[in-house]
Short mmCIF file of C-alpha atoms and ligand atoms in Angstrom, two decimals:
data_model
loop_
_atom_site.label_atom_id
_atom_site.label_comp_id
_atom_site.label_asym_id
_atom_site.label_seq_id
_atom_site.Cartn_x
_atom_site.Cartn_y
_atom_site.Cartn_z
CA UNK A 22 23.56 -29.75 -35.16
CA UNK A 23 19.94 -30.70 -34.75
CA UNK A 24 20.84 -33.26 -32.12
CA UNK A 25 22.92 -30.69 -30.25
CA UNK A 26 20.02 -28.25 -30.28
CA UNK A 27 17.69 -30.90 -28.87
CA UNK A 28 20.15 -31.66 -26.11
CA UNK A 29 20.39 -27.99 -25.16
CA UNK A 30 16.60 -27.67 -25.25
CA UNK A 31 16.32 -30.72 -22.99
CA UNK A 32 18.77 -29.29 -20.47
CA UNK A 33 16.97 -25.96 -20.50
CA UNK A 34 13.53 -27.40 -19.99
CA UNK A 35 14.66 -29.74 -17.21
CA UNK A 36 16.49 -26.82 -15.58
CA UNK A 37 13.28 -24.80 -15.56
CA UNK A 38 11.28 -27.75 -14.30
CA UNK A 39 13.62 -28.04 -11.35
CA UNK A 40 13.78 -24.28 -10.83
CA UNK A 41 10.03 -23.81 -10.75
CA UNK A 42 8.68 -23.98 -7.22
CA UNK A 43 5.00 -24.73 -6.74
CA UNK A 44 3.62 -23.39 -3.48
CA UNK A 45 0.63 -24.64 -1.53
CA UNK A 46 1.09 -22.54 1.58
CA UNK A 47 2.35 -19.17 2.79
CA UNK A 48 5.65 -19.00 4.62
CA UNK A 49 5.74 -15.44 5.93
CA UNK A 50 9.14 -13.80 5.66
CA UNK A 51 10.70 -16.53 3.50
CA UNK A 52 12.04 -16.06 0.00
CA UNK A 53 9.11 -16.14 -2.44
CA UNK A 54 9.70 -16.86 -6.12
CA UNK A 55 7.55 -16.15 -9.15
CA UNK A 56 6.75 -18.69 -11.89
CA UNK A 57 10.13 -18.07 -13.52
CA UNK A 58 12.05 -18.69 -10.31
CA UNK A 59 12.83 -15.00 -9.68
CA UNK A 60 12.25 -13.17 -6.40
CA UNK A 61 8.82 -11.54 -6.43
CA UNK A 62 9.62 -7.85 -6.77
CA UNK A 63 6.45 -5.99 -5.74
CA UNK A 64 7.10 -4.12 -2.51
CA UNK A 65 4.74 -1.76 -0.69
CA UNK A 66 2.18 -3.62 -2.74
CA UNK A 67 -1.52 -3.54 -3.41
CA UNK A 68 -3.86 -6.19 -4.83
CA UNK A 69 -6.82 -6.28 -7.16
CA UNK A 70 -9.17 -9.17 -7.79
CA UNK A 71 -10.44 -9.04 -11.35
CA UNK A 72 -11.81 -11.65 -13.73
CA UNK A 73 -11.25 -14.60 -11.36
CA UNK A 74 -7.60 -13.61 -10.89
CA UNK A 75 -5.62 -11.82 -8.21
CA UNK A 76 -3.19 -9.13 -9.35
CA UNK A 77 -0.34 -7.91 -7.17
CA UNK A 78 1.16 -4.50 -7.95
CA UNK A 79 4.24 -3.23 -6.17
CA UNK A 80 7.47 -1.28 -6.19
CA UNK A 81 10.17 -2.85 -8.35
CA UNK A 82 13.30 -2.47 -6.21
CA UNK A 83 16.89 -2.74 -7.36
CA UNK A 84 19.77 -4.32 -5.43
CA UNK A 85 21.86 -2.31 -2.96
CA UNK A 86 21.33 0.84 -0.91
CA UNK A 87 20.22 2.82 -3.93
CA UNK A 88 17.51 0.24 -4.56
CA UNK A 89 14.78 2.65 -3.58
CA UNK A 90 15.24 4.85 -6.64
CA UNK A 91 12.58 3.96 -9.17
CA UNK A 92 14.49 2.86 -12.27
CA UNK A 93 12.00 0.38 -13.67
CA UNK A 94 8.45 1.06 -12.49
CA UNK A 95 5.51 -0.77 -10.97
CA UNK A 96 5.73 -4.54 -11.28
CA UNK A 97 2.59 -6.67 -11.64
CA UNK A 98 2.03 -10.39 -11.00
CA UNK A 99 -1.07 -12.54 -11.38
CA UNK A 100 -2.30 -15.56 -9.47
CA UNK A 101 -5.33 -17.83 -9.24
CA UNK A 102 -4.55 -19.13 -5.76
CA UNK A 103 -2.44 -16.38 -4.06
CA UNK A 104 0.40 -18.87 -3.48
CA UNK A 105 1.82 -19.01 -7.02
CA UNK A 106 2.49 -15.79 -8.94
CA UNK A 107 3.11 -15.25 -12.61
CA UNK A 108 5.29 -12.35 -13.64
CA UNK A 109 3.12 -10.10 -15.84
CA UNK A 110 5.87 -7.52 -16.37
CA UNK A 111 6.01 -3.81 -15.66
CA UNK A 112 2.54 -2.26 -15.46
CA UNK A 113 3.75 1.35 -15.23
CA UNK A 114 7.14 2.09 -16.75
CA UNK A 115 9.37 4.95 -15.72
CA UNK A 116 9.35 7.66 -18.39
CA UNK A 117 12.30 7.93 -20.78
CA UNK A 118 11.69 11.65 -21.16
CA UNK A 119 13.88 13.66 -18.74
CA UNK A 120 11.20 16.35 -18.55
CA UNK A 121 8.66 13.94 -17.16
CA UNK A 122 8.06 14.02 -13.40
CA UNK A 123 8.12 10.23 -13.66
CA UNK A 124 11.69 10.06 -14.90
CA UNK A 125 14.07 7.34 -13.74
CA UNK A 126 15.66 8.03 -10.37
CA UNK A 127 12.58 9.51 -8.73
CA UNK A 128 10.83 7.63 -5.91
CA UNK A 129 7.65 5.71 -6.58
CA UNK A 130 6.14 3.90 -3.60
CA UNK A 131 3.08 1.94 -2.52
CA UNK A 132 1.21 1.73 -5.84
CA UNK A 133 -2.43 0.64 -5.59
CA UNK A 134 -4.82 -0.19 -8.43
CA UNK A 135 -8.62 -0.10 -8.47
CA UNK A 136 -11.09 -0.99 -11.21
CA UNK A 137 -13.77 1.47 -12.24
CA UNK A 138 -16.94 -0.40 -13.19
CA UNK A 139 -18.46 2.65 -14.94
CA UNK A 140 -15.53 3.46 -17.22
CA UNK A 141 -14.03 -0.04 -17.48
CA UNK A 142 -10.60 1.47 -16.71
CA UNK A 143 -7.94 0.44 -14.21
CA UNK A 144 -6.69 3.34 -12.11
CA UNK A 145 -3.37 3.36 -10.27
CA UNK A 146 -2.39 5.83 -7.54
CA UNK A 147 1.01 5.93 -5.85
CA UNK A 148 3.32 7.98 -3.64
CA UNK A 149 5.66 10.00 -5.82
CA UNK A 150 8.82 11.92 -4.90
CA UNK A 151 10.73 13.90 -7.48
CA UNK A 152 14.23 13.00 -8.66
CA UNK A 153 17.03 14.26 -6.36
CA UNK A 154 14.63 15.86 -3.91
CA UNK A 155 14.48 13.15 -1.25
CA UNK A 156 11.03 12.99 0.32
CA UNK A 157 10.35 16.72 0.03
CA UNK A 158 7.80 16.86 -2.79
CA UNK A 159 5.28 14.51 -1.11
CA UNK A 160 3.04 14.06 -4.15
CA UNK A 161 0.42 11.56 -5.13
CA UNK A 162 0.53 10.28 -8.70
CA UNK A 163 -2.15 8.77 -10.90
CA UNK A 164 -2.08 6.57 -14.01
CA UNK A 165 -4.72 4.73 -16.03
CA UNK A 166 -4.96 1.62 -18.21
CA UNK A 167 -7.46 -0.28 -20.35
CA UNK A 168 -5.98 -3.63 -19.36
CA UNK A 169 -5.35 -4.71 -15.80
CA UNK A 170 -1.67 -5.52 -16.39
CA UNK A 171 -1.14 -2.26 -18.29
CA UNK A 172 0.50 -0.46 -19.89
CA UNK A 173 -0.57 2.28 -17.47
CA UNK A 174 -0.47 5.77 -18.88
CA UNK A 175 0.91 8.28 -16.40
CA UNK A 176 -1.43 11.25 -15.97
CA UNK A 177 0.10 13.52 -13.33
CA UNK A 178 1.36 13.95 -9.77
CA UNK A 179 0.25 16.63 -7.37
CA UNK A 180 -0.28 17.84 -3.82
CA UNK A 181 -3.80 17.44 -2.45
CA UNK A 182 -6.61 19.93 -2.03
CA UNK A 183 -4.89 23.23 -2.57
CA UNK A 184 -6.98 26.02 -0.95
CA UNK A 185 -9.57 23.59 0.38
CA UNK A 186 -10.01 22.84 4.09
CA UNK A 187 -10.94 19.35 5.27
CA UNK A 188 -14.65 19.09 6.06
CA UNK A 189 -13.86 18.25 9.69
CA UNK A 190 -11.56 21.22 10.32
CA UNK A 191 -13.79 23.96 11.71
CA UNK A 192 -13.45 27.71 11.21
CA UNK A 193 -12.23 28.00 14.82
CA UNK A 194 -9.59 25.34 14.21
CA UNK A 195 -8.46 27.14 11.05
CA UNK A 196 -8.09 30.43 12.94
CA UNK A 197 -6.35 28.83 15.87
CA UNK A 198 -3.92 26.92 13.58
CA UNK A 199 -3.05 30.18 11.81
CA UNK A 200 -2.39 31.95 15.10
CA UNK A 201 -0.27 29.18 16.64
CA UNK A 202 1.67 28.68 13.40
CA UNK A 203 2.58 32.36 13.26
CA UNK A 204 3.25 32.94 16.93
CA UNK A 205 4.42 29.78 18.68
CA UNK A 206 4.99 27.01 16.14
CA UNK A 207 5.68 23.95 18.16
CA UNK A 208 6.52 20.47 16.99
CA UNK A 209 4.47 18.61 19.56
CA UNK A 210 1.31 20.52 18.65
CA UNK A 211 1.80 20.50 14.88
CA UNK A 212 -0.28 17.39 14.14
CA UNK A 213 -3.01 17.75 16.72
CA UNK A 214 -3.68 21.36 15.85
CA UNK A 215 -3.18 21.18 12.09
CA UNK A 216 -0.17 23.51 11.85
CA UNK A 217 1.23 21.81 8.75
CA UNK A 218 -2.26 21.71 7.29
CA UNK A 219 -2.33 25.48 7.68
CA UNK A 220 1.21 25.81 6.27
CA UNK A 221 0.33 23.84 3.14
CA UNK A 222 -3.15 25.26 2.58
CA UNK A 223 -2.10 27.22 -0.52
CA UNK A 224 0.35 24.76 -2.11
CA UNK A 225 -1.70 21.69 -1.32
CA UNK A 226 -1.37 18.99 1.30
CA UNK A 227 1.44 16.44 1.38
CA UNK A 228 0.83 12.84 0.39
CA UNK A 229 3.22 9.99 1.25
CA UNK A 230 2.34 6.40 2.32
CA UNK A 231 -1.04 5.71 0.78
CA UNK A 232 -3.72 3.21 -0.06
CA UNK A 233 -7.00 3.12 -1.95
CA UNK A 234 -10.32 1.65 -0.95
CA UNK A 235 -13.46 1.05 -3.02
CA UNK A 236 -16.62 0.71 -0.96
CA UNK A 237 -19.65 -1.47 -1.72
CA UNK A 238 -21.37 1.53 -3.35
CA UNK A 239 -18.28 1.95 -5.62
CA UNK A 240 -17.21 5.19 -3.92
CA UNK A 241 -13.41 5.29 -4.13
CA UNK A 242 -11.24 6.64 -1.29
CA UNK A 243 -7.61 7.76 -1.18
CA UNK A 244 -6.04 7.40 2.26
CA UNK A 245 -2.65 9.00 2.81
CA UNK A 246 -0.08 10.10 5.37
CA UNK A 247 0.00 13.90 5.23
CA UNK A 248 1.14 16.93 7.25
CA UNK A 249 4.75 15.68 7.60
CA UNK A 250 3.28 12.22 8.29
CA UNK A 251 1.57 13.50 11.43
CA UNK A 252 -2.00 12.94 10.25
CA UNK A 253 -3.88 10.77 7.76
CA UNK A 254 -6.15 12.32 5.14
CA UNK A 255 -9.07 10.44 3.61
CA UNK A 256 -10.30 11.90 0.33
CA UNK A 257 -13.24 10.92 -1.82
CA UNK A 258 -12.26 10.09 -5.39
CA UNK A 259 -14.29 11.34 -8.36
CA UNK A 260 -16.66 8.91 -10.08
CA UNK A 261 -13.98 7.90 -12.60
CA UNK A 262 -11.36 7.58 -9.78
CA UNK A 263 -8.96 9.79 -11.76
CA UNK A 264 -9.18 12.83 -9.49
CA UNK A 265 -10.50 13.94 -6.13
CA UNK A 266 -13.86 15.49 -5.35
CA UNK A 267 -12.41 17.99 -2.86
CA UNK A 268 -14.28 16.36 0.00
CA UNK A 269 -11.74 15.14 2.54
CA UNK A 270 -11.15 14.64 6.25
CA UNK A 271 -8.20 14.49 8.62
CA UNK A 272 -8.19 11.44 10.85
CA UNK A 273 -6.20 10.51 13.97
CA UNK A 274 -4.49 13.95 13.95
CA UNK A 275 -0.98 13.97 15.35
CA UNK A 276 -0.88 10.18 15.73
CA UNK A 277 1.78 9.65 13.03
CA UNK A 278 0.36 6.75 11.05
CA UNK A 279 1.95 5.21 7.98
CA UNK A 280 1.32 2.10 5.86
CA UNK A 281 -2.49 2.48 5.89
CA UNK A 282 -4.57 -0.58 4.91
CA UNK A 283 -8.35 -0.91 5.14
CA UNK A 284 -10.80 -3.74 5.60
CA UNK A 285 -14.58 -3.68 5.97
CA UNK A 286 -16.53 -6.23 7.95
CA UNK A 287 -20.17 -6.11 9.04
CA UNK A 288 -20.46 -2.45 8.12
CA UNK A 289 -17.38 -1.41 10.13
CA UNK A 290 -14.16 -0.12 8.63
CA UNK A 291 -10.87 -1.18 10.18
CA UNK A 292 -7.66 0.65 9.46
CA UNK A 293 -4.29 -1.02 10.00
CA UNK A 294 -1.28 1.26 10.06
CA UNK A 295 2.25 1.56 11.40
CA UNK A 296 4.13 4.10 13.45
CA UNK A 297 6.67 6.37 11.81
CA UNK A 298 10.21 4.91 11.87
CA UNK A 299 11.31 4.80 8.22
CA UNK A 300 12.38 1.32 7.13
CA UNK A 301 12.64 0.09 10.72
CA UNK A 302 9.70 -1.91 12.01
CA UNK A 303 7.50 -0.59 14.82
CA UNK A 304 4.26 -1.52 16.61
CA UNK A 305 1.21 -1.71 14.32
CA UNK A 306 -1.97 0.19 15.08
CA UNK A 307 -5.62 -0.53 14.45
CA UNK A 308 -8.50 1.93 14.27
CA UNK A 309 -12.21 1.45 13.65
CA UNK A 310 -15.14 3.47 12.42
CA UNK A 311 -18.71 3.08 11.13
CA UNK A 312 -17.99 5.66 8.48
CA UNK A 313 -14.95 6.26 6.28
CA UNK A 314 -15.30 10.03 6.68
CA UNK A 315 -15.81 10.33 10.44
CA UNK A 316 -15.66 8.76 13.86
CA UNK A 317 -12.32 6.91 13.71
CA UNK A 318 -11.21 5.51 17.07
CA UNK A 319 -7.93 3.85 17.95
CA UNK A 320 -8.01 0.24 19.13
CA UNK A 321 -4.30 -0.12 19.88
CA UNK A 322 -1.88 -2.76 18.65
CA UNK A 323 -3.56 -5.68 16.77
CA UNK A 324 -0.56 -8.04 17.20
CA UNK A 325 -0.70 -10.96 19.62
CA UNK A 326 2.75 -12.37 19.85
CA UNK A 327 5.86 -12.12 21.97
CA UNK A 328 6.83 -8.70 23.27
CA UNK A 329 9.36 -8.41 20.45
CA UNK A 330 6.83 -9.44 17.80
CA UNK A 331 4.31 -6.91 19.06
CA UNK A 332 6.94 -4.16 19.14
CA UNK A 333 7.91 -4.82 15.53
CA UNK A 334 4.69 -6.18 13.95
CA UNK A 335 6.55 -9.47 13.36
CA UNK A 336 9.37 -7.36 11.86
CA UNK A 337 7.16 -5.82 9.18
CA UNK A 338 5.14 -2.82 8.09
CA UNK A 339 1.58 -2.99 6.76
CA UNK A 340 0.83 -2.33 3.11
CA UNK A 341 -2.54 -3.87 2.28
CA UNK A 342 -5.46 -5.99 3.43
CA UNK A 343 -6.38 -8.59 0.82
CA UNK A 344 -9.94 -9.96 0.99
CA UNK A 345 -10.24 -13.59 -0.19
CA UNK A 346 -12.86 -14.07 -2.89
CA UNK A 347 -15.58 -16.56 -2.10
CA UNK A 348 -14.71 -16.86 1.59
CA UNK A 349 -16.70 -14.84 4.08
CA UNK A 350 -14.72 -12.53 6.35
CA UNK A 351 -11.41 -13.93 5.14
CA UNK A 352 -8.69 -11.30 4.93
CA UNK A 353 -4.92 -11.40 4.63
CA UNK A 354 -2.71 -8.80 6.29
CA UNK A 355 0.06 -8.03 3.80
CA UNK A 356 3.23 -6.33 5.02
CA UNK A 357 6.83 -5.71 4.02
CA UNK A 358 9.85 -6.86 5.99
CA UNK A 359 12.15 -4.13 4.70
CA UNK A 360 15.84 -4.66 4.23
CA UNK A 361 17.07 -1.07 3.84
CA UNK A 362 20.59 -2.20 2.89
CA UNK A 363 19.26 -4.23 -0.02
CA UNK A 364 15.62 -3.33 -0.60
CA UNK A 365 15.14 -5.90 -3.35
CA UNK A 366 15.71 -8.52 -0.68
CA UNK A 367 12.86 -7.27 1.52
CA UNK A 368 10.51 -10.18 2.15
CA UNK A 369 6.73 -10.29 2.39
CA UNK A 370 4.71 -11.09 5.46
CA UNK A 371 1.24 -12.48 4.79
CA UNK A 372 -0.77 -13.39 7.87
CA UNK A 373 -4.42 -14.29 8.31
CA UNK A 374 -6.52 -11.65 10.02
CA UNK A 375 -8.39 -13.31 12.86
CA UNK A 376 -11.24 -11.88 14.90
CA UNK A 377 -12.16 -12.04 18.55
CA UNK A 378 -15.32 -10.29 19.71
CA UNK A 379 -15.45 -8.73 16.26
CA UNK A 380 -12.02 -7.12 16.68
CA UNK A 381 -9.28 -8.10 14.21
CA UNK A 382 -5.98 -9.40 15.51
CA UNK A 383 -2.76 -10.82 14.09
CA UNK A 384 -0.81 -13.82 15.24
CA UNK A 385 2.32 -15.40 13.78
CA UNK A 386 2.30 -18.59 11.69
CA UNK A 387 5.53 -20.07 10.33
CA UNK A 388 3.40 -21.52 7.60
CA UNK A 389 -0.34 -21.54 6.84
CA UNK A 390 -2.81 -21.95 4.02
CA UNK A 391 -6.25 -20.63 3.09
CA UNK A 392 -8.02 -23.59 4.75
CA UNK A 393 -7.31 -21.81 8.01
CA UNK A 394 -10.27 -19.54 7.23
CA UNK A 395 -12.64 -22.52 6.94
CA UNK A 396 -11.88 -23.65 10.48
CA UNK A 397 -13.09 -20.38 11.99
C1 LIG B 409 8.67 4.34 5.50
C2 LIG B 409 7.56 4.22 4.48
C3 LIG B 409 8.12 3.57 3.25
C4 LIG B 409 9.28 4.42 2.75
C5 LIG B 409 10.31 4.59 3.86
C6 LIG B 409 11.44 5.49 3.43
O1 LIG B 409 8.26 4.95 6.66
O2 LIG B 409 6.49 3.47 5.00
O3 LIG B 409 7.11 3.42 2.27
O4 LIG B 409 8.78 5.67 2.36
O5 LIG B 409 9.70 5.13 4.99
O6 LIG B 409 12.30 5.75 4.52
#
């Protein structure tokens, strides 16, 4: 009996030794396994560096076409080197209570976590759609935890800035939007002229694809696709990051940006984003500004590859820019290569962000490692 047990234990441990893959490089788009040998399941992800460790939060997808319904929650992994990831479990679990907005079967996308130095809490925001309502609700959700890996306590989900105009939408623009909306509503003008902004003024603005950014002065920002995905909104978070101050701007109106991801270098903010084609890949965009709350200018497509690669962002959609600790100006562009037929099988694209004349660009590598940043 004892001998038999030992034999089984031996087989098990050697099986796991074989199954465990140790990585020393990134292979964008290839199957990526966690420390247990399972597919990393953290899509539309965001990262946090805390206590000498990287944490990766993302959507836990299920197999098949229904895989986008949130049945499990937000998955979290940890890593010391960004190549090898340990499964840390489910950071935010779907609620069991059928009265909760966060019940199983709703949609929970693009979770991002930031750490608040003042309160010592970890704050998660995400895109939240209500059960059986498709993408109609367009809410942002917030949750909080004492430990980085959770459990995160769900606080609420809501539309943004009900009855508050963006600080860069003048009185004249408000009046003109009201007039056009009532008299000649027109799809091509909706984004540029803030027609959906006007429409949603009372109920609050829509929030879909989103990211968070904490600046050097610890000011937190929430960046989201709003106004039927026509325009991005940037909102200042409160000091504890759990709510919004009410100060917000519209940027790149009518330009239909999704998958926002921010990096800061030499005092300039760069915003990566995608076009609006659902799960299908499209050309990436880049914008720059000296100030999060004003002056954003488009810089075009940051990809430098074949025509096909540039048209599809190497068959991926941006989700985050990950700064590398301890290396100056070293950033990784993180994106999802969605497989809409089987979302759990969507792979991750991690590429180094390179710079020429101070402008970021992306180029394909079949395989690369962090030493690449030392050669620059
Ligand atoms: C994409 C978006 C994804 C998901 C998808 C659903 O445009 O970036 O996060 O919402 O649409 O079709």
